Every structure is written in C-alpha cells, then in structure tokens.
Short mmCIF file of C-alpha atoms and ligand atoms in Angstrom, two decimals:
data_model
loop_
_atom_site.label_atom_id
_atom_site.label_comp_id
_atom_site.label_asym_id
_atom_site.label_seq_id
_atom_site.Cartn_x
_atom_site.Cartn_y
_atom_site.Cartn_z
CA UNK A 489 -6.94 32.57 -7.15
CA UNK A 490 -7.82 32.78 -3.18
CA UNK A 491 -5.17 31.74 -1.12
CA UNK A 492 -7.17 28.65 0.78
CA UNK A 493 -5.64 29.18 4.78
CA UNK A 494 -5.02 26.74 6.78
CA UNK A 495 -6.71 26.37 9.86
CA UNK A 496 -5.60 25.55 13.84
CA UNK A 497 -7.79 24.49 16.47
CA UNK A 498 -6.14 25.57 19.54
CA UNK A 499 -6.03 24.89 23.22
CA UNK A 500 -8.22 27.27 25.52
CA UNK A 501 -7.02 28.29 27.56
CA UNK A 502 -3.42 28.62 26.13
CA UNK A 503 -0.67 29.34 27.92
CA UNK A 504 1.71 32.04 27.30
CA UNK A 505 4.74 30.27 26.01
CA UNK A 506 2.51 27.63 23.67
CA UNK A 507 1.02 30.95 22.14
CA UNK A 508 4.59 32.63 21.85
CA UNK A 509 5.56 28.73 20.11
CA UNK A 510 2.24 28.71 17.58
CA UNK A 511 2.79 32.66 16.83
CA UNK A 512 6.62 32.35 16.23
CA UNK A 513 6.34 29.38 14.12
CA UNK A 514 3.20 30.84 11.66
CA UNK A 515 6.82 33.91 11.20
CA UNK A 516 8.86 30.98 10.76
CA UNK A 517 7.07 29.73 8.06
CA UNK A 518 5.64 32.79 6.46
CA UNK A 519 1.68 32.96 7.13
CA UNK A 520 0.03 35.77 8.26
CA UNK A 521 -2.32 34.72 10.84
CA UNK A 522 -5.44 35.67 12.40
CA UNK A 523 -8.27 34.13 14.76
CA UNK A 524 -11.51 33.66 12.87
CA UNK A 525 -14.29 36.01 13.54
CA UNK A 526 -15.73 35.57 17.56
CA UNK A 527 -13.51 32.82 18.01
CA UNK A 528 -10.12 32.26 20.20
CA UNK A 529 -9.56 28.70 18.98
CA UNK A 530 -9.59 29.05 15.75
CA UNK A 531 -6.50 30.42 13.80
CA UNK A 532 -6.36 31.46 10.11
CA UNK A 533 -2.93 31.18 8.61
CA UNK A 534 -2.74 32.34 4.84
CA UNK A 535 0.50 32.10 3.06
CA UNK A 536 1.89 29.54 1.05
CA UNK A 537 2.03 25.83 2.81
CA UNK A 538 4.93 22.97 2.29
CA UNK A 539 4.51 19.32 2.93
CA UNK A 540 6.04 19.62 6.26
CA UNK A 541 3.80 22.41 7.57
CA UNK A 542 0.90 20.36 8.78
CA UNK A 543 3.26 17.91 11.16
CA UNK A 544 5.09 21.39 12.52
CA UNK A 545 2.23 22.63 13.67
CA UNK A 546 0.65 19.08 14.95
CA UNK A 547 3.88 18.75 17.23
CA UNK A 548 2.60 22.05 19.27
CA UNK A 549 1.50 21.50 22.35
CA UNK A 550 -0.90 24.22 22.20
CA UNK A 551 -2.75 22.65 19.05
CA UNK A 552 -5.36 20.27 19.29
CA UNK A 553 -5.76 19.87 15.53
CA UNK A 554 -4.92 20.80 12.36
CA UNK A 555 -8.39 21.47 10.66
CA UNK A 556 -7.39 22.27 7.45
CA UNK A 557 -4.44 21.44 5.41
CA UNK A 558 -5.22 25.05 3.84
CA UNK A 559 -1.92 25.09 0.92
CA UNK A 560 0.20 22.61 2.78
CA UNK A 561 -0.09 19.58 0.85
CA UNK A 562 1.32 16.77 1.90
CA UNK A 563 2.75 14.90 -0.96
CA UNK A 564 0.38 12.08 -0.29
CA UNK A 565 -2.04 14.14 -0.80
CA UNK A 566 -4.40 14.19 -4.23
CA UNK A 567 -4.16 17.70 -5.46
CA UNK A 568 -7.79 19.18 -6.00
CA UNK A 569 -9.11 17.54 -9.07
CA UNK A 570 -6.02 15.64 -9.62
CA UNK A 571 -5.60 12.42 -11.42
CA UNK A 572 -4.27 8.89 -10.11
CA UNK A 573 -1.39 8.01 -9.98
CA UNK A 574 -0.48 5.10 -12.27
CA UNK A 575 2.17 2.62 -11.32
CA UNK A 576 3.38 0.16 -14.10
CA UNK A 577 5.67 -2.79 -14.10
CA UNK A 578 6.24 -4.60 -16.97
CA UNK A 579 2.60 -3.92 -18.55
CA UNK A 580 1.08 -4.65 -15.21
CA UNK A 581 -0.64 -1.19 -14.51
CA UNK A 582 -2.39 -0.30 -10.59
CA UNK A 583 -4.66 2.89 -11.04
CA UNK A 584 -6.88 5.30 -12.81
CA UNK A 585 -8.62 2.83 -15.36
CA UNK A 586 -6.55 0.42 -14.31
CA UNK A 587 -6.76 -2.52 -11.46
CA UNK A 588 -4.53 -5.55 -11.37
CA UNK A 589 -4.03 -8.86 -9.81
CA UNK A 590 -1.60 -10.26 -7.72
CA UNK A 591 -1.34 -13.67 -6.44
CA UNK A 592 1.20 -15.97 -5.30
CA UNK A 593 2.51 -18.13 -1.98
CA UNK A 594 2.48 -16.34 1.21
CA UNK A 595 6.57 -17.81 1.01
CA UNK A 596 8.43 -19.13 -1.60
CA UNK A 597 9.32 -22.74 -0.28
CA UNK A 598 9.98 -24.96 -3.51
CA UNK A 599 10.93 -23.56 -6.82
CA UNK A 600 8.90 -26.46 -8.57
CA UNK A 601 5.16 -24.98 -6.91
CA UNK A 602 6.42 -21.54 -7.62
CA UNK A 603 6.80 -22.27 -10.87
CA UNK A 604 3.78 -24.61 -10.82
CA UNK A 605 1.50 -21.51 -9.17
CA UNK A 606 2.76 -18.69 -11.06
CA UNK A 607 1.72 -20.06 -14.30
CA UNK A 608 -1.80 -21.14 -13.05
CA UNK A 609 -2.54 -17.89 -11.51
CA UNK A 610 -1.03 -15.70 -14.86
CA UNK A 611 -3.64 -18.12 -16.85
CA UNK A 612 -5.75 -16.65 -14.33
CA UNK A 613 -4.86 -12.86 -14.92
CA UNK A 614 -2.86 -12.32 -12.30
CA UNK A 615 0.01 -9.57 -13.57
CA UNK A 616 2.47 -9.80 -10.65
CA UNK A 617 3.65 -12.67 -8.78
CA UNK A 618 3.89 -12.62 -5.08
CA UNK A 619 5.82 -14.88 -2.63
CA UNK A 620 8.35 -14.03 0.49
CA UNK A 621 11.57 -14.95 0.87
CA UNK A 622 12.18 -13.51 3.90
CA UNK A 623 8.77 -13.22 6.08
CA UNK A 624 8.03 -11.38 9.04
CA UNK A 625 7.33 -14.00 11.57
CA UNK A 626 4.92 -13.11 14.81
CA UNK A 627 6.83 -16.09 16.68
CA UNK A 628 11.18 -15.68 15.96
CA UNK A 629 10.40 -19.64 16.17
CA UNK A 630 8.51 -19.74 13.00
CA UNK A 631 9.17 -20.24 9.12
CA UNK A 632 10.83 -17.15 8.45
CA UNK A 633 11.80 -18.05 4.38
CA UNK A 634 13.95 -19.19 2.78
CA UNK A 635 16.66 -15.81 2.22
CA UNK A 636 18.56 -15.42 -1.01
CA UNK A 637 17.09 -18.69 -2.16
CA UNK A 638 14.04 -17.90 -2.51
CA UNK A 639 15.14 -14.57 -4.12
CA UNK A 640 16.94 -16.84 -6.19
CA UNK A 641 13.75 -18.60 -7.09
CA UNK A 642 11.49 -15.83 -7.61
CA UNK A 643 13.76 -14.50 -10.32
CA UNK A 644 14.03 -17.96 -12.14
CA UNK A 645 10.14 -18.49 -12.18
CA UNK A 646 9.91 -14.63 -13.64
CA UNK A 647 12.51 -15.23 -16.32
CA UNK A 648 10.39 -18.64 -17.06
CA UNK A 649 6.78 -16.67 -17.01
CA UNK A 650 7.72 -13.41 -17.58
CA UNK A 651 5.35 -12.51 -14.45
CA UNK A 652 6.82 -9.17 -12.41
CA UNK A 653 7.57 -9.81 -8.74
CA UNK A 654 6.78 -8.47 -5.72
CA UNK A 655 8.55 -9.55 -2.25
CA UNK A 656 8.81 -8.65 1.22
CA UNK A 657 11.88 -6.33 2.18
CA UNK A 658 12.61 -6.53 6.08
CA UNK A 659 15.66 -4.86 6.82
CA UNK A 660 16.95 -1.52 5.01
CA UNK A 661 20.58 -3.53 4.89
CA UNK A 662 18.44 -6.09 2.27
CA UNK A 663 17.10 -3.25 0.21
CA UNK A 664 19.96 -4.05 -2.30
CA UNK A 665 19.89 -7.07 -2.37
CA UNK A 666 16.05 -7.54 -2.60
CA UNK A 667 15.95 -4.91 -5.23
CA UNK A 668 18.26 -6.60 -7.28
CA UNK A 669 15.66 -9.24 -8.00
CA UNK A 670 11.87 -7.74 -6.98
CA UNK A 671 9.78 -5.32 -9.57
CA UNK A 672 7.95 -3.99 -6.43
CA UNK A 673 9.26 -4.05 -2.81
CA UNK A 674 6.55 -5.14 -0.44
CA UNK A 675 6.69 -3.39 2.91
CA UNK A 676 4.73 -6.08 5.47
CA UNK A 677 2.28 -5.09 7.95
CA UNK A 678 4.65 -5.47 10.88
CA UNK A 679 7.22 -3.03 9.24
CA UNK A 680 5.16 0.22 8.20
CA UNK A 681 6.05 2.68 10.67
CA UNK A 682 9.39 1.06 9.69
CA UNK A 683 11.07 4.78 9.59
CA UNK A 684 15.01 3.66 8.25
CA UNK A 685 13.13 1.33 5.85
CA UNK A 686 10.78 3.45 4.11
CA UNK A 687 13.56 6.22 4.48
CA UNK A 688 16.22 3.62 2.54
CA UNK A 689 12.95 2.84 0.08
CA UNK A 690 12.60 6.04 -0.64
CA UNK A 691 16.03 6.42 -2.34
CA UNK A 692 14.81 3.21 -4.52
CA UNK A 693 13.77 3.45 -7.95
CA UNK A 694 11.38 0.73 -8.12
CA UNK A 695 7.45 1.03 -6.59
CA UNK A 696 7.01 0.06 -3.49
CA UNK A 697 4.00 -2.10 -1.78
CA UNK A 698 2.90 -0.61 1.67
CA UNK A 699 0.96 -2.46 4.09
CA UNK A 700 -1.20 -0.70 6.93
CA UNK A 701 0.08 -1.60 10.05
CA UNK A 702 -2.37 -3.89 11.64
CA UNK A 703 -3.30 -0.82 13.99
CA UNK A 704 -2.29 2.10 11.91
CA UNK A 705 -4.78 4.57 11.56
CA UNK A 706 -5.31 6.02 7.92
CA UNK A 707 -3.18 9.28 8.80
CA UNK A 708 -0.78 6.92 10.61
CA UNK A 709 -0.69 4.81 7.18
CA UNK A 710 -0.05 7.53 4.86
CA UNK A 711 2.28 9.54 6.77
CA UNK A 712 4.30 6.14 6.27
CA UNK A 713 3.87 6.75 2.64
CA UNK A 714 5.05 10.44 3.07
CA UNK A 715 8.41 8.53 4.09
CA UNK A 716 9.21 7.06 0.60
CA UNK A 717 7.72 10.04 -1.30
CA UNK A 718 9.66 12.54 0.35
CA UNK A 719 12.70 10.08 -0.32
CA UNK A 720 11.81 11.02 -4.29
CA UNK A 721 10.15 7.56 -4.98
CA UNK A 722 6.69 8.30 -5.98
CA UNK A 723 6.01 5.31 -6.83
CA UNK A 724 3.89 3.92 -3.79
CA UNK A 725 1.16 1.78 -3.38
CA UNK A 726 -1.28 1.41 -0.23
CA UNK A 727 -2.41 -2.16 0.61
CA UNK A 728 -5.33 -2.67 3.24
CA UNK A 729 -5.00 -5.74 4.81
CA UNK A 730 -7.04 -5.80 7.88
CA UNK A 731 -6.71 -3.57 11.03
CA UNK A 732 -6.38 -6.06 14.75
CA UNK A 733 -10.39 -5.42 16.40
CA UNK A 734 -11.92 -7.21 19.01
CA UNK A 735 -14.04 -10.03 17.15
CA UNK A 736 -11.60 -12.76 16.00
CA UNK A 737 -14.27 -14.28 13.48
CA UNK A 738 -11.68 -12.89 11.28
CA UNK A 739 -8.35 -12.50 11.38
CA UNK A 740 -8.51 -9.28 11.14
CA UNK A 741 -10.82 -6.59 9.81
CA UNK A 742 -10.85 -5.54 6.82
CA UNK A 743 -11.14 -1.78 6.48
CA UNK A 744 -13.85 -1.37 3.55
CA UNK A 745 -14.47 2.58 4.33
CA UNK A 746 -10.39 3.17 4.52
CA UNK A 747 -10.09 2.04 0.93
CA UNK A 748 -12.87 3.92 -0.25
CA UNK A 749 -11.72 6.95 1.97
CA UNK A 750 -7.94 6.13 0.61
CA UNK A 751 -9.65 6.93 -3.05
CA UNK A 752 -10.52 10.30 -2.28
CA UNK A 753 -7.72 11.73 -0.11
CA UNK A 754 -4.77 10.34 -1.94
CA UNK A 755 -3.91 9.85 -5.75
CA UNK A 756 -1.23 6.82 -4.70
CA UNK A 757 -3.27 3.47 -5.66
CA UNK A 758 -4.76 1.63 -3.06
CA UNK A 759 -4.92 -2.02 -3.42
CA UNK A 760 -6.50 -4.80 -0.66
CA UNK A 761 -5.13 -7.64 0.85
CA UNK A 762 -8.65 -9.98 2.01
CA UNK A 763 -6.19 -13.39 2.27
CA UNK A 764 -4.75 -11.83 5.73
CA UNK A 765 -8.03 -9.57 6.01
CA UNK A 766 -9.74 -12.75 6.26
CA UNK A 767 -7.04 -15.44 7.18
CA UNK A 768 -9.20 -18.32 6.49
CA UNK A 769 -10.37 -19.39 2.92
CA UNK A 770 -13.77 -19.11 2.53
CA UNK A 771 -14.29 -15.59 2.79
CA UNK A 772 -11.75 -14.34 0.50
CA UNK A 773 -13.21 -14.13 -2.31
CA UNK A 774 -16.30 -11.95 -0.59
CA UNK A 775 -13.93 -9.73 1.09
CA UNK A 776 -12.24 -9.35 -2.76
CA UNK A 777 -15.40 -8.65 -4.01
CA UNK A 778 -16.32 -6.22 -1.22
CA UNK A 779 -12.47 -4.34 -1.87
CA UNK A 780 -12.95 -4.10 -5.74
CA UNK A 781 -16.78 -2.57 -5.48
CA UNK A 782 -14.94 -0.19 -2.45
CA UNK A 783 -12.92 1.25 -5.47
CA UNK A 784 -9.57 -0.96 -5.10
CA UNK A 785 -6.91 -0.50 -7.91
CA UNK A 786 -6.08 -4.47 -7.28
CA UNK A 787 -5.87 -7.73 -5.02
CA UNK A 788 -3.21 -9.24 -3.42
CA UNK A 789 -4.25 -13.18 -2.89
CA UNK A 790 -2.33 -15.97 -1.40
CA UNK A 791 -2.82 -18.76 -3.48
CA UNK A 792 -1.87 -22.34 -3.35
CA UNK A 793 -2.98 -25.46 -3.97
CA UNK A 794 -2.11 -27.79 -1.39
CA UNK A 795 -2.13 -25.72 1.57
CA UNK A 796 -0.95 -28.72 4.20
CA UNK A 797 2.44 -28.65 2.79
CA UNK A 798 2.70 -24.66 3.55
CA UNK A 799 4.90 -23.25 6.40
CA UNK A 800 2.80 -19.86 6.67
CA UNK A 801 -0.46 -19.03 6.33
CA UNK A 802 -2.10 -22.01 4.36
CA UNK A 803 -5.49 -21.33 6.37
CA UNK A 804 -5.99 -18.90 4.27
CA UNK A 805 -4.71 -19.99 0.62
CA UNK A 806 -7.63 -20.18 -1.60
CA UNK A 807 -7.43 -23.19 -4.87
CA UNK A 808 -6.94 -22.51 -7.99
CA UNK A 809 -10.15 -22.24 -9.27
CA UNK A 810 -11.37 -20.10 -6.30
CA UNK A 811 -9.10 -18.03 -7.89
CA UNK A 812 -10.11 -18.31 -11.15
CA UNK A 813 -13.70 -17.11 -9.19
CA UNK A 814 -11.90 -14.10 -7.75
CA UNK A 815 -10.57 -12.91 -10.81
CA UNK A 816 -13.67 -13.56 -12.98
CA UNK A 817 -15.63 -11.56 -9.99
CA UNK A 818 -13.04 -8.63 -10.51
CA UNK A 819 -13.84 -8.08 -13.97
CA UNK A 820 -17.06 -7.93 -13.81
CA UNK A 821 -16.88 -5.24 -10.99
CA UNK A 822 -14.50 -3.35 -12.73
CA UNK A 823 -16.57 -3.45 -15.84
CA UNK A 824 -18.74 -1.69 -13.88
CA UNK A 825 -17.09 0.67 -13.03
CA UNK A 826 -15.76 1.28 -16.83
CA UNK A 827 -11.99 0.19 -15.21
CA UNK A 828 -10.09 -2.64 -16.92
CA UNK A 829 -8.35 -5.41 -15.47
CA UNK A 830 -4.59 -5.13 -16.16
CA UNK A 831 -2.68 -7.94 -17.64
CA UNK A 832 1.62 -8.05 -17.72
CA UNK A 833 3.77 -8.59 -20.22
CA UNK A 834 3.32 -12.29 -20.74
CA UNK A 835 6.73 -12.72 -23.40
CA UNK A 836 8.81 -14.28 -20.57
CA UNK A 837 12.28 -11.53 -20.13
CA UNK A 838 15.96 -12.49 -19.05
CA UNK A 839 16.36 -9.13 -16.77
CA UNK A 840 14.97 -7.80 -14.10
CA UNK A 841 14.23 -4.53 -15.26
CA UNK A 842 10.37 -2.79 -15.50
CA UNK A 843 8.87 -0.47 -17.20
CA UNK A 844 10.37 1.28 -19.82
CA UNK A 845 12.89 -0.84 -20.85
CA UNK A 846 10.24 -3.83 -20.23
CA UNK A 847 8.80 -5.51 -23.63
CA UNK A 848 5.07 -4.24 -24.41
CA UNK A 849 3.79 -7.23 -26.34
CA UNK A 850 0.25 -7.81 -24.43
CA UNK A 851 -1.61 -10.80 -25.86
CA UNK A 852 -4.75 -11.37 -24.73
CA UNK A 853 -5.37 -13.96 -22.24
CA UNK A 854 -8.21 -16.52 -21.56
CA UNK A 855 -9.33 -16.49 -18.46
CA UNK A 856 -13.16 -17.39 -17.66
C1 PEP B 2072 2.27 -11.37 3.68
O1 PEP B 2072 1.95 -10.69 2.70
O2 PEP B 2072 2.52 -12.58 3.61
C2 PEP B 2072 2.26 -10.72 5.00
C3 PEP B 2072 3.08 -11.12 5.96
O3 PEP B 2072 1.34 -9.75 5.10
P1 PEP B 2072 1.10 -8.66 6.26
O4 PEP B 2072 2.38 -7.89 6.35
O5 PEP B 2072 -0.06 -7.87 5.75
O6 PEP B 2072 0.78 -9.43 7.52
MN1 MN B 2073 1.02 -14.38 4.33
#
C-alpha cells in the first residue's frame, strides 16, 4: 500500500535557520521530503510516522500547521476503519454498541443518601455510581469533600449495591489511594492539562474518566488523553462537559459538534456531562437527549433528591424520576441507533476489583 505523507504548511517567507530546523528534523526522523508541485509552503514528508511526530514538527517555529497527520498516528487517534474502543467495569460497558449510565452526588456527604441514591438510580439503569470525595473547589473556601471518608463510603455503598465507582482524583500523590477504592478515576475539568496527573494515571491499570477543560480545545483535550495512553493505560474515556462562552444562560456550553466530532477522530469513548453543561435542572435532561442523539457512549448525571441539603452543585441535581426520564429517553435514542444501554453487574461484590475477575451475572432490570 501507498505510503500516505504527511503534510507541513510552512512559513513564507522562512528564514534560513527555521528551514535548516524543519529539513534536519524530516533526517531525524526518517522522511524523505519534498514541496508539493508549484508550491513553497507545502512540504511532503513520506516515511513512516510515530505518535510523537506530529507535536515535533508543531513545536517549529517555521510551521504554521501540521495538515496532515500522513502515518503519524497519534495513539488517540482511530486507525482508518478502526473499531471503538470498549471499556468495561464490572459488566458496565462505554462504546461500540454499547452506552451506559452514570449517576450519583456531585460529593459524597452522608453514607445513608449514598446508599439511599445509588440504589434508586441502579433501579434506574445507571451502571456506575458517581460521587467525589475530594472535589475541585473554584473558591479554596468551599466544600471540598469529605477525603478518605467518603472513599470510605463509596466502597461500602458498592459492596452493598454492587454498583462500580467512579471518583475524582486531584493530586497524583492520591492516585493510590483513590485507586485502591474507585473502578474508574475521574479526572475533573479543572485538572485536564493536569500533566504529572495524567502522567501518574497513565501507569494505572484501571480506566480513567477525562473531563475537557472548561476551555480546552478538542486537540487540547485529546492531547491530554495522549498523556495516559502513552503511560500504557488505554483505557480512557472523554467526557464533554461544557466549554466557559460568553452567554451565562448556561453554565456552560455544551459542545454538541465536539462529541459528534470526538466520534469520528478518536476510537476512545466519549461520554457527556449536561448536569455541569447545564448547571441548573431543567435542562438536563434536553442537553442528555441532545448528547445521546450526538452519538455519546453514556451520561454522567448528578442526581439527588433533596438538593437544599447539598454542599456543591445542587442547582443542578435533577429528582429521581427526572432521572428515571433521562434514562428512559436514552434508550429509546440508542434503540435508534441499534446501540444498547449497558447495565453492571447487579450481584453486590466484597472487592474492588473490575473486569475480569468481576462476576458476569446480568439480570435484567426494570426500569420504565
Ligand atoms: C464534578 O463532576 O462534580 C465536577 C467537578 O465536574 P467538572 O470537573 O466537569 O467541573
Ligand atoms: Mn459537580
């Protein structure tokens, strides 16, 4: 088959030295190069390309862009043609066929409504339970969760429900300790370009949940993916949850055409976030609906059901049976699509282990 070349859109004019840099490099790095046809800012480079060829060359002055990847796939990157990537944790499957739902606290504040919530919103078909125990406060002054304890209480309501976890890691000291309890490590908004996290991540062996930085671009968002998959975890999922704009009708704004975009460029799974998309109740469940028929592989939804008592984020909180809504809406979109809506283990387990060693038993719940 054709070697496909990569292709540079250079500065003209170019000075000497940046066209000794771009010339020496394309040696470096093995291509054979040459400008195409009538033209002095475009380059050809043919040879065979390595995830880190594209950022080499972007980190030349005398490059304005890197038009074509050519060979040098990132490894965020679908191949041509390839297939999705499917992450599963204890029967809860994100990809290909499969979407699933999470849903959960914003924090875990009292292990009674964590218990309370996790088993209303499993009824309701969520697969993974959410909740932070240590939360990424905009104001140092603010709730910032509850630490260990609320580790602590994650992993008793899991062993009670048998729901998979997924909380916020902050710090790359915590990965340990988080990990010792989570199924999937959730990487906040305000941490993505987080570089020693994701690095530390990386080395992890359990998926991990990234947020796009409230003013990440897309290439900015999965080049923070590149970080963990580089590690050797390839277990990553996107989240779009809402990029800062200038309208605050919303509290953010959710990025329909980056999920759908997400679907094509990358085989990760891309799930949405409307609760902090939205950040008030009555338009998450549109903005779900709006993710799912975008091509999302699954929701993340802060649920709970008496949002005055919450220390974070209870504007946005949707009830029980606007959940119940949400979910019902998700099936039907996926049905649509000929996806399925994925549903965890529900046999309650005593570890903290997932997948393979995880039990398989799947009965069927009722949801509608
Ligand atoms: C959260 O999930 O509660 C959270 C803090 O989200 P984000 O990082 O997207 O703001
Ligand atoms: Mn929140």
């Amino acid at each position: 088959m054709l070697e496909k070349p990569m292709l540079l859109r250079l500065r003209d004019p170019l000075t000497e030295s940046e066209r000794d840099s771009i010339f020496s490099l394309c040696k470096e790095l093995g291509y054979s190069y040459q400008f195409r046809a009538g033209s002095k800012e475009l380059l050809e480079l043919t040879g065979a390309g390595a995830p880190s060829h594209r950022s080499l060359f972007e980190d030349l002055t005398g490059i304005l862009s890197v038009v074509d990847n050519g060979q040098a796939r990132e490894l965020n990157m679908r191949s041509v043609g390839g297939p999705d990537l499917v992450v599963e944790v204890a029967g809860a499957r994100f990809g290909g066929e499969w979407a699933g739902l999470i849903a959960g606290p914003c924090a875990v504040e009292r292990a009674d409504r964590l218990q309370s919530i996790a088993e209303r919103v499993q009824a309701a078909g969520a697969c993974v339970l959410r909740g932070g125990a240590y939360k990424p406060r905009t104001s140092p002054y603010s709730f910032r969760g509850l630490g260990e304890a609320g580790l602590a209480m994650l992993a008793e309501t899991r062993t009670k429900t048998g729901l998979p976890i997924v909380t916020e890691v902050l710090d790359p000291r915590d990965v340990e300790t988080v990990g010792a309890v989570t199924d999937i490590f959730q990487v906040g908004s305000r941490s993505m370009a987080n570089a020693a996290l994701l690095t530390e991540l990386g080395k992890a062996n359990k998926p991990v949940l990234l947020k796009r930085g409230m003013s990440a671009t897309v290439r900015e968002f999965l080049l923070a993916a590149e970080y963990v998959l580089m590690g050797g975890n390839e277990q990553v999922l996107l989240c779009e949850r809402g990029v800062r704009s200038f309208d605050n009708v919303t509290r953010n704004l959710l990025d329909v055409g980056a999920i759908a975009h997400l679907k094509r460029v990358t085989h990760l799974p891309v799930l949405a976030d409307p609760s902090h998309a939205a950040g008030r109740r009555d338009l998450v469940r549109a903005l779900a609906r709006a993710s799912m028929a975008a091509g999302a592989d699954g929701l993340i939804i802060e649920v709970h059901p008496d949002p005055g008592e919450v220390h974070s984020d209870g504007a946005q909180a949707v009830s029980f049976e606007e959940f119940e809504r949400i979910s019902a809406d998700a099936r039907a979109i996926l049905e649509l699509d000929g996806r399925r809506l994925s549903q965890a283990d529900v046999v309650p387990r005593s570890d903290s282990t997932s997948g393979a060693g995880a039990q398989k038993s799947r009965p069927s719940l009722k949801v509608d």
